[in-house]
Amino acid sequence: MTNQKVIGKKLRMLRGSKPRKEVAKCVKISVSALSMYENGERMPRDEIKVALAEYYNANVGELFFEN
């Protein structure tokens, strides 16, 4: 599994049953961008990595740089 796919899986797991629209609004990104991150199609910019980690109360390193 590619690194982006692993990150996408982590993001989907953290989101759980919350709607993508809710998470995207809180993090100030589009729903389509969140979808691409969760599907491993794109890697978020650094400021979005920080925003997602803060939203999920997670560590940026663990979320985006460790398998």
PDB file of N, CA and C in Angstrom:
ATOM      1  N   MET A   1       0.845  -1.184   0.000  1.00  0.00           N
ATOM      2  CA  MET A   1       0.000   0.000   0.000  1.00  0.00           C
ATOM      3  C   MET A   1       0.889   1.245   0.000  1.00  0.00           C
ATOM      4  N   THR A   2       0.573   2.207  -0.873  1.00  0.00           N
ATOM      5  CA  THR A   2       1.381   3.427  -0.931  1.00  0.00           C
ATOM      6  C   THR A   2       1.167   4.270   0.322  1.00  0.00           C
ATOM      7  N   ASN A   3       2.109   5.156   0.571  1.00  0.00           N
ATOM      8  CA  ASN A   3       2.031   6.015   1.746  1.00  0.00           C
ATOM      9  C   ASN A   3       0.752   6.855   1.734  1.00  0.00           C
ATOM     10  N   GLN A   4       0.367   7.384   0.562  1.00  0.00           N
ATOM     11  CA  GLN A   4      -0.855   8.187   0.480  1.00  0.00           C
ATOM     12  C   GLN A   4      -2.074   7.347   0.818  1.00  0.00           C
ATOM     13  N   LYS A   5      -2.077   6.083   0.409  1.00  0.00           N
ATOM     14  CA  LYS A   5      -3.210   5.196   0.717  1.00  0.00           C
ATOM     15  C   LYS A   5      -3.285   4.937   2.217  1.00  0.00           C
ATOM     16  N   VAL A   6      -2.125   4.761   2.854  1.00  0.00           N
ATOM     17  CA  VAL A   6      -2.082   4.538   4.310  1.00  0.00           C
ATOM     18  C   VAL A   6      -2.626   5.766   5.035  1.00  0.00           C
ATOM     19  N   ILE A   7      -2.202   6.947   4.604  1.00  0.00           N
ATOM     20  CA  ILE A   7      -2.673   8.186   5.217  1.00  0.00           C
ATOM     21  C   ILE A   7      -4.176   8.333   5.002  1.00  0.00           C
ATOM     22  N   GLY A   8      -4.642   8.029   3.808  1.00  0.00           N
ATOM     23  CA  GLY A   8      -6.069   8.090   3.522  1.00  0.00           C
ATOM     24  C   GLY A   8      -6.875   7.187   4.428  1.00  0.00           C
ATOM     25  N   LYS A   9      -6.356   6.000   4.649  1.00  0.00           N
ATOM     26  CA  LYS A   9      -7.035   5.044   5.539  1.00  0.00           C
ATOM     27  C   LYS A   9      -7.104   5.592   6.965  1.00  0.00           C
ATOM     28  N   LYS A  10      -6.015   6.210   7.429  1.00  0.00           N
ATOM     29  CA  LYS A  10      -6.004   6.812   8.773  1.00  0.00           C
ATOM     30  C   LYS A  10      -7.045   7.929   8.869  1.00  0.00           C
ATOM     31  N   LEU A  11      -7.098   8.770   7.827  1.00  0.00           N
ATOM     32  CA  LEU A  11      -8.047   9.886   7.842  1.00  0.00           C
ATOM     33  C   LEU A  11      -9.489   9.389   7.849  1.00  0.00           C
ATOM     34  N   ARG A  12      -9.775   8.352   7.063  1.00  0.00           N
ATOM     35  CA  ARG A  12     -11.135   7.784   7.050  1.00  0.00           C
ATOM     36  C   ARG A  12     -11.489   7.201   8.409  1.00  0.00           C
ATOM     37  N   MET A  13     -10.532   6.518   9.022  1.00  0.00           N
ATOM     38  CA  MET A  13     -10.764   5.905  10.328  1.00  0.00           C
ATOM     39  C   MET A  13     -11.049   6.993  11.376  1.00  0.00           C
ATOM     40  N   LEU A  14     -10.260   8.064  11.355  1.00  0.00           N
ATOM     41  CA  LEU A  14     -10.458   9.140  12.326  1.00  0.00           C
ATOM     42  C   LEU A  14     -11.798   9.842  12.131  1.00  0.00           C
ATOM     43  N   ARG A  15     -12.216   9.998  10.880  1.00  0.00           N
ATOM     44  CA  ARG A  15     -13.495  10.671  10.606  1.00  0.00           C
ATOM     45  C   ARG A  15     -14.665   9.835  11.099  1.00  0.00           C
ATOM     46  N   GLY A  16     -14.540   8.524  11.035  1.00  0.00           N
ATOM     47  CA  GLY A  16     -15.604   7.646  11.508  1.00  0.00           C
ATOM     48  C   GLY A  16     -16.907   7.901  10.782  1.00  0.00           C
ATOM     49  N   SER A  17     -17.973   8.158  11.533  1.00  0.00           N
ATOM     50  CA  SER A  17     -19.297   8.343  10.926  1.00  0.00           C
ATOM     51  C   SER A  17     -19.640   9.810  10.677  1.00  0.00           C
ATOM     52  N   LYS A  18     -18.698  10.712  10.969  1.00  0.00           N
ATOM     53  CA  LYS A  18     -18.959  12.134  10.708  1.00  0.00           C
ATOM     54  C   LYS A  18     -19.036  12.361   9.201  1.00  0.00           C
ATOM     55  N   PRO A  19     -19.935  13.216   8.764  1.00  0.00           N
ATOM     56  CA  PRO A  19     -19.992  13.522   7.331  1.00  0.00           C
ATOM     57  C   PRO A  19     -18.741  14.276   6.873  1.00  0.00           C
ATOM     58  N   ARG A  20     -18.297  13.987   5.660  1.00  0.00           N
ATOM     59  CA  ARG A  20     -17.141  14.701   5.108  1.00  0.00           C
ATOM     60  C   ARG A  20     -17.387  16.202   5.098  1.00  0.00           C
ATOM     61  N   LYS A  21     -18.619  16.597   4.817  1.00  0.00           N
ATOM     62  CA  LYS A  21     -18.961  18.019   4.744  1.00  0.00           C
ATOM     63  C   LYS A  21     -18.647  18.722   6.058  1.00  0.00           C
ATOM     64  N   GLU A  22     -18.952  18.076   7.173  1.00  0.00           N
ATOM     65  CA  GLU A  22     -18.707  18.659   8.495  1.00  0.00           C
ATOM     66  C   GLU A  22     -17.211  18.850   8.736  1.00  0.00           C
ATOM     67  N   VAL A  23     -16.430  17.803   8.448  1.00  0.00           N
ATOM     68  CA  VAL A  23     -14.976  17.867   8.664  1.00  0.00           C
ATOM     69  C   VAL A  23     -14.364  18.921   7.740  1.00  0.00           C
ATOM     70  N   ALA A  24     -14.739  18.891   6.468  1.00  0.00           N
ATOM     71  CA  ALA A  24     -14.189  19.838   5.495  1.00  0.00           C
ATOM     72  C   ALA A  24     -14.467  21.286   5.921  1.00  0.00           C
ATOM     73  N   LYS A  25     -15.678  21.554   6.391  1.00  0.00           N
ATOM     74  CA  LYS A  25     -16.046  22.911   6.822  1.00  0.00           C
ATOM     75  C   LYS A  25     -15.181  23.352   8.004  1.00  0.00           C
ATOM     76  N   CYS A  26     -14.990  22.475   8.974  1.00  0.00           N
ATOM     77  CA  CYS A  26     -14.203  22.813  10.163  1.00  0.00           C
ATOM     78  C   CYS A  26     -12.729  23.056   9.826  1.00  0.00           C
ATOM     79  N   VAL A  27     -12.221  22.318   8.853  1.00  0.00           N
ATOM     80  CA  VAL A  27     -10.803  22.420   8.484  1.00  0.00           C
ATOM     81  C   VAL A  27     -10.595  23.470   7.379  1.00  0.00           C
ATOM     82  N   LYS A  28     -11.711  23.992   6.837  1.00  0.00           N
ATOM     83  CA  LYS A  28     -11.696  25.025   5.798  1.00  0.00           C
ATOM     84  C   LYS A  28     -11.076  24.526   4.493  1.00  0.00           C
ATOM     85  N   ILE A  29     -11.539  23.327   4.074  1.00  0.00           N
ATOM     86  CA  ILE A  29     -11.166  22.785   2.779  1.00  0.00           C
ATOM     87  C   ILE A  29     -12.439  22.312   2.087  1.00  0.00           C
ATOM     88  N   SER A  30     -12.339  21.994   0.816  1.00  0.00           N
ATOM     89  CA  SER A  30     -13.522  21.513   0.103  1.00  0.00           C
ATOM     90  C   SER A  30     -13.763  20.038   0.425  1.00  0.00           C
ATOM     91  N   VAL A  31     -14.990  19.626   0.246  1.00  0.00           N
ATOM     92  CA  VAL A  31     -15.340  18.219   0.439  1.00  0.00           C
ATOM     93  C   VAL A  31     -14.567  17.357  -0.553  1.00  0.00           C
ATOM     94  N   SER A  32     -14.404  17.847  -1.782  1.00  0.00           N
ATOM     95  CA  SER A  32     -13.678  17.064  -2.786  1.00  0.00           C
ATOM     96  C   SER A  32     -12.204  16.912  -2.409  1.00  0.00           C
ATOM     97  N   ALA A  33     -11.609  17.943  -1.818  1.00  0.00           N
ATOM     98  CA  ALA A  33     -10.210  17.827  -1.372  1.00  0.00           C
ATOM     99  C   ALA A  33     -10.099  16.776  -0.271  1.00  0.00           C
ATOM    100  N   LEU A  34     -10.995  16.825   0.714  1.00  0.00           N
ATOM    101  CA  LEU A  34     -10.976  15.827   1.781  1.00  0.00           C
ATOM    102  C   LEU A  34     -11.150  14.427   1.207  1.00  0.00           C
ATOM    103  N   SER A  35     -12.040  14.292   0.260  1.00  0.00           N
ATOM    104  CA  SER A  35     -12.271  13.002  -0.377  1.00  0.00           C
ATOM    105  C   SER A  35     -10.992  12.498  -1.051  1.00  0.00           C
ATOM    106  N   MET A  36     -10.300  13.380  -1.742  1.00  0.00           N
ATOM    107  CA  MET A  36      -9.055  12.977  -2.412  1.00  0.00           C
ATOM    108  C   MET A  36      -7.988  12.577  -1.396  1.00  0.00           C
ATOM    109  N   TYR A  37      -7.900  13.286  -0.280  1.00  0.00           N
ATOM    110  CA  TYR A  37      -6.937  12.911   0.765  1.00  0.00           C
ATOM    111  C   TYR A  37      -7.296  11.538   1.339  1.00  0.00           C
ATOM    112  N   GLU A  38      -8.572  11.323   1.618  1.00  0.00           N
ATOM    113  CA  GLU A  38      -9.014  10.057   2.219  1.00  0.00           C
ATOM    114  C   GLU A  38      -8.873   8.880   1.247  1.00  0.00           C
ATOM    115  N   ASN A  39      -8.934   9.144  -0.044  1.00  0.00           N
ATOM    116  CA  ASN A  39      -8.801   8.082  -1.035  1.00  0.00           C
ATOM    117  C   ASN A  39      -7.358   7.894  -1.502  1.00  0.00           C
ATOM    118  N   GLY A  40      -6.439   8.659  -0.914  1.00  0.00           N
ATOM    119  CA  GLY A  40      -5.035   8.510  -1.263  1.00  0.00           C
ATOM    120  C   GLY A  40      -4.691   9.049  -2.635  1.00  0.00           C
ATOM    121  N   GLU A  41      -5.512   9.964  -3.149  1.00  0.00           N
ATOM    122  CA  GLU A  41      -5.273  10.527  -4.476  1.00  0.00           C
ATOM    123  C   GLU A  41      -4.408  11.778  -4.430  1.00  0.00           C
ATOM    124  N   ARG A  42      -4.414  12.471  -3.293  1.00  0.00           N
ATOM    125  CA  ARG A  42      -3.613  13.680  -3.112  1.00  0.00           C
ATOM    126  C   ARG A  42      -3.083  13.729  -1.699  1.00  0.00           C
ATOM    127  N   MET A  43      -1.979  14.467  -1.542  1.00  0.00           N
ATOM    128  CA  MET A  43      -1.400  14.701  -0.220  1.00  0.00           C
ATOM    129  C   MET A  43      -1.685  16.153   0.160  1.00  0.00           C
ATOM    130  N   PRO A  44      -2.213  16.397   1.356  1.00  0.00           N
ATOM    131  CA  PRO A  44      -2.511  17.778   1.742  1.00  0.00           C
ATOM    132  C   PRO A  44      -1.245  18.622   1.915  1.00  0.00           C
ATOM    133  N   ARG A  45      -1.399  19.922   1.698  1.00  0.00           N
ATOM    134  CA  ARG A  45      -0.308  20.860   1.977  1.00  0.00           C
ATOM    135  C   ARG A  45      -0.044  20.848   3.485  1.00  0.00           C
ATOM    136  N   ASP A  46       1.119  21.354   3.869  1.00  0.00           N
ATOM    137  CA  ASP A  46       1.517  21.306   5.280  1.00  0.00           C
ATOM    138  C   ASP A  46       0.512  21.973   6.211  1.00  0.00           C
ATOM    139  N   GLU A  47      -0.021  23.133   5.819  1.00  0.00           N
ATOM    140  CA  GLU A  47      -0.964  23.829   6.714  1.00  0.00           C
ATOM    141  C   GLU A  47      -2.261  23.036   6.865  1.00  0.00           C
ATOM    142  N   ILE A  48      -2.631  22.279   5.849  1.00  0.00           N
ATOM    143  CA  ILE A  48      -3.829  21.443   5.944  1.00  0.00           C
ATOM    144  C   ILE A  48      -3.533  20.206   6.789  1.00  0.00           C
ATOM    145  N   LYS A  49      -2.327  19.684   6.694  1.00  0.00           N
ATOM    146  CA  LYS A  49      -1.930  18.566   7.567  1.00  0.00           C
ATOM    147  C   LYS A  49      -2.075  18.978   9.026  1.00  0.00           C
ATOM    148  N   VAL A  50      -1.606  20.180   9.344  1.00  0.00           N
ATOM    149  CA  VAL A  50      -1.695  20.685  10.719  1.00  0.00           C
ATOM    150  C   VAL A  50      -3.156  20.852  11.127  1.00  0.00           C
ATOM    151  N   ALA A  51      -3.963  21.426  10.244  1.00  0.00           N
ATOM    152  CA  ALA A  51      -5.386  21.649  10.560  1.00  0.00           C
ATOM    153  C   ALA A  51      -6.114  20.321  10.779  1.00  0.00           C
ATOM    154  N   LEU A  52      -5.843  19.325   9.935  1.00  0.00           N
ATOM    155  CA  LEU A  52      -6.483  18.014  10.104  1.00  0.00           C
ATOM    156  C   LEU A  52      -6.039  17.355  11.410  1.00  0.00           C
ATOM    157  N   ALA A  53      -4.752  17.426  11.699  1.00  0.00           N
ATOM    158  CA  ALA A  53      -4.249  16.834  12.945  1.00  0.00           C
ATOM    159  C   ALA A  53      -4.883  17.513  14.151  1.00  0.00           C
ATOM    160  N   GLU A  54      -4.989  18.827  14.126  1.00  0.00           N
ATOM    161  CA  GLU A  54      -5.620  19.543  15.239  1.00  0.00           C
ATOM    162  C   GLU A  54      -7.085  19.164  15.362  1.00  0.00           C
ATOM    163  N   TYR A  55      -7.780  19.078  14.238  1.00  0.00           N
ATOM    164  CA  TYR A  55      -9.200  18.729  14.272  1.00  0.00           C
ATOM    165  C   TYR A  55      -9.402  17.354  14.901  1.00  0.00           C
ATOM    166  N   TYR A  56      -8.548  16.411  14.527  1.00  0.00           N
ATOM    167  CA  TYR A  56      -8.675  15.045  15.040  1.00  0.00           C
ATOM    168  C   TYR A  56      -7.920  14.837  16.349  1.00  0.00           C
ATOM    169  N   ASN A  57      -7.330  15.918  16.886  1.00  0.00           N
ATOM    170  CA  ASN A  57      -6.563  15.825  18.127  1.00  0.00           C
ATOM    171  C   ASN A  57      -5.479  14.752  18.008  1.00  0.00           C
ATOM    172  N   ALA A  58      -4.764  14.813  16.889  1.00  0.00           N
ATOM    173  CA  ALA A  58      -3.726  13.821  16.588  1.00  0.00           C
ATOM    174  C   ALA A  58      -2.395  14.537  16.384  1.00  0.00           C
ATOM    175  N   ASN A  59      -1.342  13.778  16.356  1.00  0.00           N
ATOM    176  CA  ASN A  59       0.003  14.276  16.122  1.00  0.00           C
ATOM    177  C   ASN A  59       0.269  14.259  14.616  1.00  0.00           C
ATOM    178  N   VAL A  60       0.763  15.369  14.068  1.00  0.00           N
ATOM    179  CA  VAL A  60       1.021  15.459  12.626  1.00  0.00           C
ATOM    180  C   VAL A  60       1.981  14.357  12.181  1.00  0.00           C
ATOM    181  N   GLY A  61       3.032  14.125  12.953  1.00  0.00           N
ATOM    182  CA  GLY A  61       4.015  13.099  12.602  1.00  0.00           C
ATOM    183  C   GLY A  61       3.401  11.712  12.533  1.00  0.00           C
ATOM    184  N   GLU A  62       2.618  11.363  13.542  1.00  0.00           N
ATOM    185  CA  GLU A  62       1.993  10.039  13.564  1.00  0.00           C
ATOM    186  C   GLU A  62       0.976   9.885  12.430  1.00  0.00           C
ATOM    187  N   LEU A  63       0.257  10.959  12.147  1.00  0.00           N
ATOM    188  CA  LEU A  63      -0.794  10.894  11.137  1.00  0.00           C
ATOM    189  C   LEU A  63      -0.243  10.855   9.718  1.00  0.00           C
ATOM    190  N   PHE A  64       0.786  11.648   9.431  1.00  0.00           N
ATOM    191  CA  PHE A  64       1.246  11.774   8.059  1.00  0.00           C
ATOM    192  C   PHE A  64       2.633  11.196   7.763  1.00  0.00           C
ATOM    193  N   PHE A  65       3.420  10.880   8.772  1.00  0.00           N
ATOM    194  CA  PHE A  65       4.785  10.456   8.485  1.00  0.00           C
ATOM    195  C   PHE A  65       5.181   9.104   9.051  1.00  0.00           C
ATOM    196  N   GLU A  66       4.304   8.451   9.788  1.00  0.00           N
ATOM    197  CA  GLU A  66       4.614   7.123  10.325  1.00  0.00           C
ATOM    198  C   GLU A  66       3.585   6.127   9.838  1.00  0.00           C
ATOM    199  N   ASN A  67       4.047   4.937   9.494  1.00  0.00           N
ATOM    200  CA  ASN A  67       3.104   3.881   9.052  1.00  0.00           C
ATOM    201  C   ASN A  67       2.584   3.104  10.215  1.00  0.00           C
TER     202      ASN A  67
END
